[in-house]
Amino acid sequence: MTKIAAAGGGSGADYNAAWERILQRLIAEFGQNVFQSWFARLKFDGVEKGMAVLSVPTPFLRSWIRDNYQTRINAMWREERKEIESIDLRLRRPGGKANDGESRVLVRDETAKAPQPLAAAAVSAMRDSGKAGDSIPLDPRLTFDNFVAAPTNTLARAAAGEIAGTGNGSAPRYNPLFLHGGVGRGKTHLLHAIAWEVQKRQPQRKVRLLSTDLFMLKFVSAARENDTVSFKNMLRTCDILLIDDLQFLQGKSTHKEFGYTINALIESGKQIVVVADRPPARLEGFDERIKSRLAGGLTLEIGAPDAVLRRAILEKRLESASRDNAALHLDEDVLAFIARNLSSNGRDIEGALNRLCHHAMHSNEKITVEKAEMLMRDLMVARESRPVKIEWIQKIVSQVYKVSRQDLVSERRTQAVVRPRQIAMYLCKTITPRSLPDIGKRFGNRDHTTVLHAIRKIESLIAKDELLRREIESLRRRIEDEADRDE
Ligand code: ADP
Ligand code: MG
């Protein structure tokens, strides 16, 4: 592809350097685990018509990146080179060139060549798990020690722990173990934790952790090279096979191969753990027999993390991040702000924290609540499935405290109006994704610092006043009920 510099744009070398920095930022922001799964095979092919052309080898990688990371990558490009509007994500042909259309499905095994920045611990973890590339490198952060127990994950955690501790040779109790739940619930974390634990306690047992993507890549390249035998051996000689995100498995022949593999492993008493975003019965494209095989062991759901768990995960993460970087310290109010404002999704927590750490490392500025809000605005916007409107908050607060809506947004500063107004602003910030300036605007064009002051005021009051805290909690429930009724 010709590298066309847009008007006011830079040279090819400038763009390549920008891309290098973006890759570094992706690692810093999302962590090695995520980077390895989704970005290691993302290639920059050049700039065309103000768009950065990126390519990936599989259609599902493309749709995954599009759905989950495109907005962020767009923003990074714009920050690097303001002439770049957005990215254009394409499929690439085996020769390495991008393919414009959806057309043919082309898969290329590039795992061996792709630049894969691995933590030292991950490299040594791979040593025992066969040839490099036969297993996903383990993320040193994803251990049982770092996994926070909560009612939503107790059973899954216990089953995973039991598998990791099962003595060599004893027949597995649950086979397969099938864990399911939405994004960010700790499924991948548990798979890595099992692998770490087995390596530590029983290094003679062979553990293999495969993403569905890696399974497909391996299978397709083995088929192309007429070497399905070693592929089969690679899978069937392990003692524990861990498979991540099974819902992504695509293609008739890969489904078939997957079916053979799990049958063979189960029959020879080897342990399988599979995770997916849905239960076996709802998997698409799988044969009924495979689905019932998958459901024939133990199937457990991991629920969405609640605010308490989000906060605990955040603290855990911060604790280990500050071990690497002593300068990193987030104030209590910043922590509380993040835990409150992020979605129920563990991945957002991780992304937010990585972003904050990155910022802390590269600037001497202290992270304040305002700064945190700015850095994470896009993560917070995506959070509401059923948006709560500022009007409802104002309506309910004015009913409960018997002040009129006009007073609430007016200049009046009597105590009878000021406190309900602060409470309303606090609720707007905690249950809607609106930014501080937005909220200020809706309260009689106030400045964002006034909103921030109100939020801090209420926070400091509820820290001391349990009654007020409960009162606000019940207001929040009423407002959310209102949103439900409005559906
Ligand atoms: P999933 O695979 O279910 O989409 P992950 O395992 O990738 O989710 O979790 C997303 C992020 O949230 C990871 O950084 C993970 O460590 C963290 N996380 C999720 N649940 C927990 C938990 N219970 N304890 C500690 N960290 C968690
Ligand atoms: Mg996962």
PDB file of C-alpha atoms and ligand atoms in Angstrom, residues 30 33-34 64 141-143 146-150 152-153 181-191 244-245 275 302 305 309 312-314 316-317 345-351, ligand 1:
ATOM      1  CA  PHE A  30      -4.840  -2.808  28.852  1.00  0.00           C
ATOM      2  CA  ASN A  33      -2.963 -10.233  28.861  1.00  0.00           C
ATOM      3  CA  VAL A  34      -5.320  -8.205  26.738  1.00  0.00           C
ATOM      4  CA  TRP A  64     -13.747  -7.955  18.327  1.00  0.00           C
ATOM      5  CA  ARG A 141      -0.840 -10.843  37.716  1.00  0.00           C
ATOM      6  CA  LEU A 142      -3.632 -13.343  37.194  1.00  0.00           C
ATOM      7  CA  THR A 143      -3.177 -15.652  40.163  1.00  0.00           C
ATOM      8  CA  ASN A 146      -4.922 -11.737  43.272  1.00  0.00           C
ATOM      9  CA  PHE A 147      -8.422 -13.034  42.736  1.00  0.00           C
ATOM     10  CA  VAL A 148     -10.907 -11.363  45.025  1.00  0.00           C
ATOM     11  CA  ALA A 149     -13.598 -13.639  46.415  1.00  0.00           C
ATOM     12  CA  ALA A 150     -17.191 -12.436  46.271  1.00  0.00           C
ATOM     13  CA  THR A 152     -20.803 -13.754  42.553  1.00  0.00           C
ATOM     14  CA  ASN A 153     -17.744 -15.941  42.021  1.00  0.00           C
ATOM     15  CA  GLY A 181     -20.555 -15.015  32.317  1.00  0.00           C
ATOM     16  CA  GLY A 182     -20.243 -11.628  30.635  1.00  0.00           C
ATOM     17  CA  VAL A 183     -17.110  -9.667  29.880  1.00  0.00           C
ATOM     18  CA  GLY A 184     -14.824  -8.743  32.756  1.00  0.00           C
ATOM     19  CA  ARG A 185     -16.096 -11.215  35.342  1.00  0.00           C
ATOM     20  CA  GLY A 186     -12.772 -12.885  35.916  1.00  0.00           C
ATOM     21  CA  LYS A 187     -13.102 -15.945  33.662  1.00  0.00           C
ATOM     22  CA  THR A 188      -9.740 -15.482  31.976  1.00  0.00           C
ATOM     23  CA  HIS A 189      -8.242 -14.613  35.338  1.00  0.00           C
ATOM     24  CA  LEU A 190      -9.333 -17.976  36.752  1.00  0.00           C
ATOM     25  CA  LEU A 191      -7.869 -19.883  33.794  1.00  0.00           C
ATOM     26  CA  ASP A 244     -10.815 -19.337  26.760  1.00  0.00           C
ATOM     27  CA  ASP A 245     -13.802 -17.681  25.083  1.00  0.00           C
ATOM     28  CA  VAL A 275     -14.979 -20.612  29.580  1.00  0.00           C
ATOM     29  CA  ILE A 302     -19.913 -15.984  37.361  1.00  0.00           C
ATOM     30  CA  PRO A 305     -19.319  -7.732  40.141  1.00  0.00           C
ATOM     31  CA  LEU A 309     -16.145  -6.196  44.482  1.00  0.00           C
ATOM     32  CA  ALA A 312     -11.806  -4.533  46.108  1.00  0.00           C
ATOM     33  CA  ILE A 313     -10.428  -5.408  42.651  1.00  0.00           C
ATOM     34  CA  LEU A 314      -9.298  -1.859  42.225  1.00  0.00           C
ATOM     35  CA  LYS A 316      -5.843  -5.223  44.775  1.00  0.00           C
ATOM     36  CA  ARG A 317      -4.626  -3.918  41.453  1.00  0.00           C
ATOM     37  CA  ASN A 345     -17.232  -4.671  34.203  1.00  0.00           C
ATOM     38  CA  GLY A 346     -13.865  -5.818  35.547  1.00  0.00           C
ATOM     39  CA  ARG A 347     -12.186  -5.019  32.279  1.00  0.00           C
ATOM     40  CA  ASP A 348     -13.092  -1.356  32.527  1.00  0.00           C
ATOM     41  CA  ILE A 349     -11.570  -1.282  35.989  1.00  0.00           C
ATOM     42  CA  GLU A 350      -8.393  -2.709  34.619  1.00  0.00           C
ATOM     43  CA  GLY A 351      -8.355  -0.292  31.686  1.00  0.00           C
TER      44      GLY A 351
HETATM   45  P1  ADP B   1     -13.363 -12.156  31.538  1.00  0.00           P
HETATM   46  O1  ADP B   1     -12.386 -13.150  31.008  1.00  0.00           O
HETATM   47  O2  ADP B   1     -14.461 -12.773  32.350  1.00  0.00           O
HETATM   48  O3  ADP B   1     -13.914 -11.240  30.496  1.00  0.00           O
HETATM   49  P2  ADP B   1     -11.074 -11.178  32.983  1.00  0.00           P
HETATM   50  O4  ADP B   1     -10.671 -12.392  33.700  1.00  0.00           O
HETATM   51  O5  ADP B   1     -10.246 -10.782  31.816  1.00  0.00           O
HETATM   52  O6  ADP B   1     -12.602 -11.217  32.558  1.00  0.00           O
HETATM   53  O7  ADP B   1     -11.157  -9.967  34.025  1.00  0.00           O
HETATM   54  C1  ADP B   1     -11.053  -8.631  33.643  1.00  0.00           C
HETATM   55  C2  ADP B   1     -10.178  -7.900  34.625  1.00  0.00           C
HETATM   56  O8  ADP B   1     -10.803  -7.823  35.883  1.00  0.00           O
HETATM   57  C3  ADP B   1      -8.869  -8.610  34.834  1.00  0.00           C
HETATM   58  O9  ADP B   1      -7.889  -7.663  35.036  1.00  0.00           O
HETATM   59  C4  ADP B   1      -9.094  -9.390  36.103  1.00  0.00           C
HETATM   60  O10 ADP B   1      -7.891  -9.576  36.783  1.00  0.00           O
HETATM   61  C5  ADP B   1     -10.041  -8.486  36.862  1.00  0.00           C
HETATM   62  N1  ADP B   1     -10.947  -9.267  37.708  1.00  0.00           N
HETATM   63  C6  ADP B   1     -12.167  -9.737  37.405  1.00  0.00           C
HETATM   64  N2  ADP B   1     -12.707 -10.383  38.447  1.00  0.00           N
HETATM   65  C7  ADP B   1     -11.791 -10.326  39.424  1.00  0.00           C
HETATM   66  C8  ADP B   1     -11.744 -10.807  40.772  1.00  0.00           C
HETATM   67  N3  ADP B   1     -12.763 -11.478  41.330  1.00  0.00           N
HETATM   68  N4  ADP B   1     -10.639 -10.522  41.487  1.00  0.00           N
HETATM   69  C9  ADP B   1      -9.603  -9.828  40.973  1.00  0.00           C
HETATM   70  N5  ADP B   1      -9.584  -9.361  39.721  1.00  0.00           N
HETATM   71  C10 ADP B   1     -10.668  -9.601  38.956  1.00  0.00           C
END
